[in-house]
Coordinates of C-alpha atoms in Angstrom, one line a residue:
M16 CA 119.5 291.6 89.8
H17 CA 119.8 292.4 93.3
W18 CA 116.7 292.2 95.3
W19 CA 116.7 296.1 96.1
E20 CA 117.5 297.1 92.4
H21 CA 113.8 295.6 91.7
Y22 CA 112.2 298.3 94.0
G23 CA 114.2 301.2 92.9
Y24 CA 117.2 301.3 95.0
R25 CA 120.8 301.7 94.1
S26 CA 122.1 300.1 97.3
Q27 CA 121.1 297.8 99.9
P28 CA 118.5 299.1 102.5
F29 CA 119.4 298.8 105.8
L30 CA 117.3 295.6 107.2
D31 CA 119.9 294.0 109.4
A32 CA 117.9 292.3 111.9
N33 CA 120.8 290.4 113.6
Q34 CA 123.2 293.2 115.0
P35 CA 122.3 296.2 117.4
L36 CA 122.7 299.6 116.4
T37 CA 126.1 300.8 117.4
T38 CA 127.7 303.5 115.2
S39 CA 126.6 307.2 115.7
D40 CA 125.4 306.8 111.8
D41 CA 123.3 304.2 112.5
L42 CA 121.8 305.1 116.2
A43 CA 120.0 308.0 113.8
L44 CA 117.6 305.1 112.6
F45 CA 116.6 304.8 116.2
W46 CA 113.0 305.2 116.9
G47 CA 110.8 305.5 119.8
R48 CA 111.8 304.7 123.6
A49 CA 112.0 308.5 124.7
K50 CA 110.2 307.1 127.9
E51 CA 112.7 304.1 128.3
L52 CA 115.6 306.2 127.6
R53 CA 114.8 309.1 130.3
S54 CA 114.4 306.1 132.8
L55 CA 117.7 304.4 131.9
K56 CA 119.6 307.8 132.4
M57 CA 117.6 308.7 135.6
S58 CA 118.5 305.2 136.8
T59 CA 122.3 305.6 136.0
D60 CA 122.9 309.2 137.0
T61 CA 124.8 308.3 139.8
E62 CA 128.2 309.0 141.5
T63 CA 128.4 306.2 143.1
K64 CA 128.2 302.2 142.1
T65 CA 124.9 301.1 140.9
C66 CA 123.8 297.9 139.6
L67 CA 121.3 297.8 136.8
L68 CA 118.5 295.0 135.5
I69 CA 117.0 295.2 131.8
V70 CA 114.7 292.3 130.8
G71 CA 112.6 292.0 127.6
D72 CA 111.9 289.6 124.8
A73 CA 114.8 288.8 122.4
G74 CA 114.6 291.5 119.5
V75 CA 112.9 294.1 121.5
G76 CA 115.9 296.2 121.5
K77 CA 117.8 296.1 124.8
S78 CA 121.3 296.5 123.4
T79 CA 120.3 299.1 121.1
L80 CA 118.8 301.0 124.1
Q81 CA 121.7 301.0 125.9
Y82 CA 124.1 302.4 122.8
K83 CA 121.8 305.2 122.3
A84 CA 121.5 306.1 126.1
F85 CA 125.5 306.1 126.5
E86 CA 126.8 306.5 122.6
R87 CA 128.7 309.7 123.9
E88 CA 130.1 308.3 127.2
A89 CA 134.0 307.2 126.7
G90 CA 133.4 304.6 129.7
F91 CA 130.7 302.4 127.8
I92 CA 132.0 299.0 127.8
R93 CA 129.5 296.4 126.1
V94 CA 130.4 292.7 126.9
D95 CA 128.6 290.1 124.4
L96 CA 127.9 287.2 126.3
A97 CA 126.9 285.4 123.3
K98 CA 130.5 284.9 122.5
V99 CA 131.5 283.1 126.0
S100 CA 133.1 280.0 125.7
G101 CA 134.2 278.0 128.6
R102 CA 132.9 277.5 132.0
T103 CA 133.2 281.6 132.6
P104 CA 132.7 284.7 131.3
D105 CA 135.7 286.1 132.4
R106 CA 138.1 285.8 129.6
E107 CA 135.4 288.1 127.4
I108 CA 134.9 290.6 130.1
A109 CA 138.6 291.2 130.2
R110 CA 138.9 291.0 126.4
S111 CA 136.0 293.6 126.2
C112 CA 138.0 296.0 128.7
V113 CA 141.1 295.8 127.0
Q114 CA 139.5 296.9 123.5
R115 CA 137.8 299.8 124.9
L116 CA 141.4 300.7 126.5
K117 CA 142.9 300.3 122.8
E118 CA 139.8 302.5 121.2
L119 CA 140.7 305.1 123.8
R120 CA 144.3 304.9 122.9
T121 CA 145.6 304.2 126.4
K122 CA 148.2 301.6 127.5
A123 CA 147.0 298.4 126.9
A124 CA 150.2 296.4 125.2
D125 CA 150.8 294.5 128.7
L126 CA 147.2 293.6 129.7
D127 CA 146.8 292.4 125.8
K128 CA 149.7 290.3 126.1
K129 CA 148.5 288.6 129.9
L130 CA 145.3 288.3 128.2
R131 CA 146.4 285.9 125.3
S132 CA 148.9 283.8 127.6
R133 CA 147.8 280.7 128.5
S134 CA 149.3 280.9 132.3
T135 CA 150.7 283.8 134.5
S136 CA 153.0 283.9 137.5
R137 CA 153.5 287.1 139.6
T138 CA 156.5 288.0 142.5
T139 CA 155.5 288.5 146.1
G140 CA 157.1 288.6 149.4
R141 CA 159.9 290.8 148.2
T142 CA 162.9 291.5 150.8
L143 CA 166.1 293.6 150.4
K144 CA 168.8 293.4 152.3
A145 CA 171.6 296.1 152.7
A146 CA 175.2 294.8 151.8
P147 CA 178.0 295.1 154.2
G148 CA 178.8 298.7 154.9
G149 CA 175.6 299.6 154.6
T150 CA 175.8 300.5 150.5
G151 CA 173.9 298.7 147.8
I152 CA 171.7 295.5 148.1
S153 CA 173.4 292.1 148.5
S154 CA 170.5 289.9 147.9
V155 CA 167.0 290.0 146.8
K156 CA 164.1 287.2 148.2
Q157 CA 161.2 286.7 146.1
T158 CA 158.4 284.4 146.0
T159 CA 157.0 283.3 142.7
E160 CA 153.3 282.3 142.4
T161 CA 151.2 281.0 139.4
L162 CA 147.8 282.6 139.4
D163 CA 144.8 281.0 139.0
R164 CA 143.3 282.0 135.7
D165 CA 140.0 283.3 136.9
L166 CA 141.9 285.5 139.1
E167 CA 144.3 286.8 136.5
L168 CA 141.4 287.7 134.2
E169 CA 139.6 289.7 137.3
E170 CA 142.8 291.5 137.8
I171 CA 143.3 292.5 134.0
T172 CA 139.6 293.8 134.2
K173 CA 140.4 295.6 136.8
T174 CA 143.5 297.2 135.7
A175 CA 141.6 297.9 132.5
C176 CA 138.7 299.6 134.3
E177 CA 141.3 301.7 136.3
R178 CA 142.9 302.9 133.2
V179 CA 139.6 303.8 131.3
S180 CA 138.2 305.4 134.1
S181 CA 141.5 307.8 134.0
K182 CA 140.4 308.8 130.6
C183 CA 136.4 309.2 131.4
K184 CA 134.0 310.3 134.2
R185 CA 132.6 306.9 134.8
I186 CA 132.6 303.0 133.9
L187 CA 129.5 301.9 132.3
L188 CA 129.9 298.1 132.1
A189 CA 127.1 296.8 130.3
L190 CA 127.1 292.5 130.5
D191 CA 124.4 291.7 127.5
E192 CA 122.9 288.5 125.9
S193 CA 123.4 286.8 129.4
D194 CA 120.9 284.4 128.5
F195 CA 123.6 282.8 126.5
L196 CA 125.5 281.4 129.8
G197 CA 125.6 278.0 130.7
D198 CA 124.5 278.7 134.3
G199 CA 122.8 281.7 133.6
T200 CA 120.1 281.4 136.5
P201 CA 119.5 284.6 138.3
T202 CA 121.4 283.9 141.4
E203 CA 124.5 283.1 139.4
L204 CA 124.0 285.9 137.3
S205 CA 123.6 288.2 140.5
K206 CA 126.8 287.0 141.8
L207 CA 128.6 287.8 138.5
C208 CA 127.3 291.5 139.1
N209 CA 128.6 291.5 142.5
R210 CA 132.2 290.2 141.3
M211 CA 132.2 292.8 138.7
M212 CA 130.9 295.5 141.3
A213 CA 134.0 294.6 143.5
L214 CA 136.5 295.2 140.6
V215 CA 135.4 298.7 139.3
S216 CA 135.8 301.9 141.4
R217 CA 133.2 304.6 141.7
P218 CA 131.7 306.2 140.3
A219 CA 130.4 303.1 138.0
V220 CA 127.4 301.7 136.9
I221 CA 126.7 297.7 136.0
I222 CA 124.3 296.9 133.4
L223 CA 123.1 293.2 133.2
T224 CA 120.4 292.5 130.2
H225 CA 118.4 288.9 130.3
R226 CA 115.4 288.0 128.3
D227 CA 113.9 286.7 131.4
A228 CA 111.0 284.5 129.1
D229 CA 110.1 282.8 132.6
H230 CA 110.0 285.8 134.4
Q231 CA 112.3 284.6 137.2
F232 CA 113.9 287.7 137.5
E233 CA 110.8 289.9 137.6
L234 CA 109.8 287.5 140.5
D235 CA 112.8 287.6 142.4
F236 CA 113.3 291.4 142.2
K237 CA 110.1 291.6 144.0
D238 CA 110.8 289.2 146.8
T239 CA 113.0 291.3 149.2
T240 CA 114.8 288.6 150.7
S241 CA 116.5 287.4 147.2
L242 CA 119.9 287.7 145.9
V243 CA 118.4 289.7 143.0
R244 CA 116.9 292.4 144.9
S245 CA 120.0 293.1 147.1
T246 CA 122.3 293.2 144.0
F247 CA 120.1 295.0 141.7
D248 CA 119.0 298.8 142.7
G249 CA 116.4 298.8 140.1
I250 CA 114.9 297.0 137.3
L251 CA 113.8 298.1 133.5
Q252 CA 111.5 296.1 131.6
L253 CA 111.4 296.3 127.7
S254 CA 107.9 295.2 126.3
S255 CA 107.4 295.5 122.8
L256 CA 107.7 298.6 120.9
W257 CA 104.3 299.4 120.3
K258 CA 100.7 297.2 121.2
P259 CA 100.6 294.9 118.3
G260 CA 98.4 296.2 115.4
E261 CA 98.6 299.7 116.6
G262 CA 102.3 300.6 115.5
D263 CA 103.7 302.7 112.7
V264 CA 105.7 300.0 110.7
K265 CA 106.1 302.4 108.0
A266 CA 107.8 305.4 110.2
L267 CA 110.0 302.6 111.4
L268 CA 111.1 301.0 107.8
Q269 CA 111.3 304.4 105.7
P270 CA 114.3 305.8 107.2
R271 CA 115.9 302.3 106.5
F272 CA 114.9 302.0 103.2
Q273 CA 116.6 305.7 102.6
R274 CA 120.0 304.2 103.2
G275 CA 119.4 302.4 99.8
R276 CA 119.7 305.7 98.2
P277 CA 115.8 305.4 96.0
S278 CA 115.3 306.7 92.6
K279 CA 112.9 309.7 92.8
A280 CA 110.2 307.5 91.1
T281 CA 110.6 305.0 93.8
K282 CA 107.6 304.7 96.4
F283 CA 107.5 302.8 99.5
P284 CA 107.4 298.9 98.6
L285 CA 104.8 298.0 100.8
S286 CA 101.1 298.9 101.1
D287 CA 99.7 300.2 104.3
E288 CA 97.7 297.3 104.9
A289 CA 100.7 294.6 104.5
C290 CA 102.3 297.3 106.9
Y291 CA 99.8 296.3 109.3
W292 CA 100.2 292.6 108.9
L293 CA 103.8 292.7 109.4
D294 CA 103.2 294.9 112.6
A295 CA 100.7 292.3 113.8
L296 CA 102.3 289.3 113.0
S297 CA 105.9 290.4 114.5
H298 CA 104.0 291.3 118.0
G299 CA 105.3 295.0 117.8
N300 CA 109.1 293.4 117.8
V301 CA 111.5 295.5 115.8
R302 CA 113.7 292.4 115.1
E303 CA 110.9 290.3 113.7
V304 CA 109.6 293.5 111.6
L305 CA 113.3 293.8 109.7
R306 CA 113.3 289.8 109.2
Y307 CA 109.9 289.5 107.9
T308 CA 110.2 292.6 105.6
R309 CA 113.4 291.5 104.1
H310 CA 112.1 288.2 103.6
V311 CA 108.8 289.2 101.6
L312 CA 110.9 291.8 99.9
M313 CA 113.2 289.2 98.7
R314 CA 111.0 286.6 97.9
A315 CA 108.5 289.1 95.7
V316 CA 111.3 289.5 92.9
G317 CA 110.0 288.3 89.8
E318 CA 106.5 287.3 91.5
Q319 CA 105.0 290.6 92.2
K320 CA 105.3 294.4 91.6
P321 CA 105.7 296.8 94.5
P322 CA 103.9 298.0 96.7
L323 CA 103.3 294.5 97.7
P324 CA 99.7 293.6 98.6
A325 CA 98.4 292.6 102.1
N326 CA 97.2 289.1 100.7
Y327 CA 100.7 288.5 99.4
V328 CA 102.8 289.6 102.5
L329 CA 100.3 287.3 104.8
N330 CA 100.4 284.4 102.6
R331 CA 104.1 284.6 102.0
L332 CA 104.9 284.9 106.0
L333 CA 102.4 282.1 106.7
S334 CA 103.7 279.8 104.2
D335 CA 107.7 280.6 104.9
F336 CA 108.1 280.6 108.5
P337 CA 107.4 277.7 110.9
E338 CA 106.6 279.4 113.8
L339 CA 103.6 281.3 112.3
D340 CA 102.1 277.5 111.5
I341 CA 100.0 276.5 114.0
D342 CA 99.3 272.6 113.3
E343 CA 99.6 270.7 116.6
E344 CA 95.9 269.6 118.1
E345 CA 97.1 270.1 121.7
E346 CA 98.2 273.8 120.8
L347 CA 95.1 274.4 118.8
A348 CA 93.1 273.2 121.8
V349 CA 94.7 275.4 124.6
L350 CA 94.7 278.1 122.4
A351 CA 90.9 277.6 121.4
Y352 CA 90.4 277.5 125.2
L353 CA 92.3 280.6 126.1
K354 CA 90.3 282.5 123.2
K355 CA 87.0 282.3 125.3
R356 CA 88.5 283.2 128.5
P357 CA 91.8 283.7 130.2
S358 CA 92.7 281.0 132.6
S359 CA 95.5 279.8 134.8
V360 CA 97.3 276.6 135.1
S361 CA 95.6 275.6 138.3
D362 CA 92.2 275.6 136.6
K363 CA 91.3 271.7 136.4
S364 CA 89.2 272.2 133.1
F365 CA 92.0 274.2 131.4
Q366 CA 94.6 271.2 132.5
G367 CA 92.1 268.7 130.9
V368 CA 93.0 270.4 127.5
A369 CA 96.3 269.0 127.7
G370 CA 96.0 266.0 129.8
S371 CA 97.9 267.1 132.8
R372 CA 99.4 270.4 134.4
S373 CA 102.8 269.8 133.5
S374 CA 101.9 269.2 129.6
L375 CA 100.1 272.3 129.3
Q376 CA 102.7 274.1 131.5
R377 CA 105.4 272.8 128.4
R378 CA 102.4 273.9 125.8
L379 CA 101.9 277.3 127.4
E380 CA 105.9 278.0 127.6
S381 CA 106.2 277.2 123.9
L382 CA 103.4 279.0 123.0
E383 CA 104.7 282.0 124.9
K384 CA 107.9 282.1 123.2
R385 CA 106.3 282.6 120.0
W386 CA 104.1 285.3 121.4
L387 CA 101.1 283.3 121.2
V388 CA 100.1 283.3 124.4
E389 CA 100.9 286.1 127.4
R390 CA 100.3 286.2 130.8
D391 CA 100.0 288.5 133.7
A392 CA 102.9 288.3 135.9
K393 CA 102.0 289.1 139.8
G394 CA 103.8 288.8 142.6
R395 CA 105.4 285.5 143.8
G396 CA 103.2 282.9 145.1
K397 CA 99.9 284.5 143.2
R398 CA 98.0 283.1 140.4
Q399 CA 98.9 283.9 137.1
T400 CA 96.9 284.1 134.2
Y401 CA 97.6 283.2 130.8
K402 CA 95.4 284.8 127.4
I403 CA 95.6 284.9 123.7
T404 CA 97.7 287.5 121.8
Q405 CA 96.2 289.1 118.7
K406 CA 98.8 287.2 116.9
A407 CA 97.4 284.0 117.7
E408 CA 93.9 285.3 116.8
I409 CA 95.4 286.3 113.3
L410 CA 97.0 283.2 112.9
L411 CA 93.5 281.0 114.0
E412 CA 91.6 283.0 111.7
W413 CA 93.8 282.5 108.8
R414 CA 94.6 279.0 109.3
P415 CA 93.9 276.9 106.0

């Protein structure tokens, strides 16, 4: 028996946490983000060239938001930079642009051939001489040079975008998952966006997405002298879909369960209280809600009858996911300190909890990635304070 059959579904519910919603059918499951959608569309409503930065945690919905905003635009090209191998992302960008050409059924065979070749040459400096008597051509002088591979890929991208533009109103080039690039610093990514802006003709929009875990993009964008500020015309910060503990997990999941073709007697497999724990421990992150939900449903087959009670869901998550386990003494000490009052790393007494400022900073970075602490990211050079999250409070309370 498949796990979904245990709950009364004829096929597997749509609980894939690894891929963004991309097709029209999948995007019908899109939930929330009305304000962010309006902001994204307004920011990109231009007849010139514009460059936009989207930042937010992994799984918060950056990629899906773009698909939802531009699903009807033929010029939308998403480049998955997580697929990049090698020293530059140029090949993956060129490949994505050529692939879009193919989808539009526009001439792409010549570009595809160049893309697949290891080296390419071009002819330049052509000179024609008339034959004796003034008729015909007696000789042709031409120079052949081997192109630099990155330059060639840029030319492929430029040509592909020109051909896409002939079929649609504008180009929307989304450079997604830029965290996976080897040298993905704000400066280098800004240079990449500037190169792409030079390759596409107006109107065009370049969108770069980044997790910005250390808030560097956010800080650089506030700095009027930085390359980030001069490159990007705007920044869209995606926070959690809702405040932890205040979301409607049931409303999010129900359409996805309907994809499993439930029988008439099928009931929602999670109790309301269990939905609350899924919400609180996922920190309002859609990807984590789906991942946790799928896991507890699979584990409950043969162990628990639906709807799953809250204590079963909570105990299963705490025992099966290492990131929910807080067992290091230093981490516990840091969280216990922050539970009493928000603090800055410049606080001497706070530094004493971890032994030194550098050690404290490392602990805080680790805890922040697991959504156990959060900070108030103020302007560059100003004091940043950390505070404990609701998720951390729950985990501390339920520690064995």
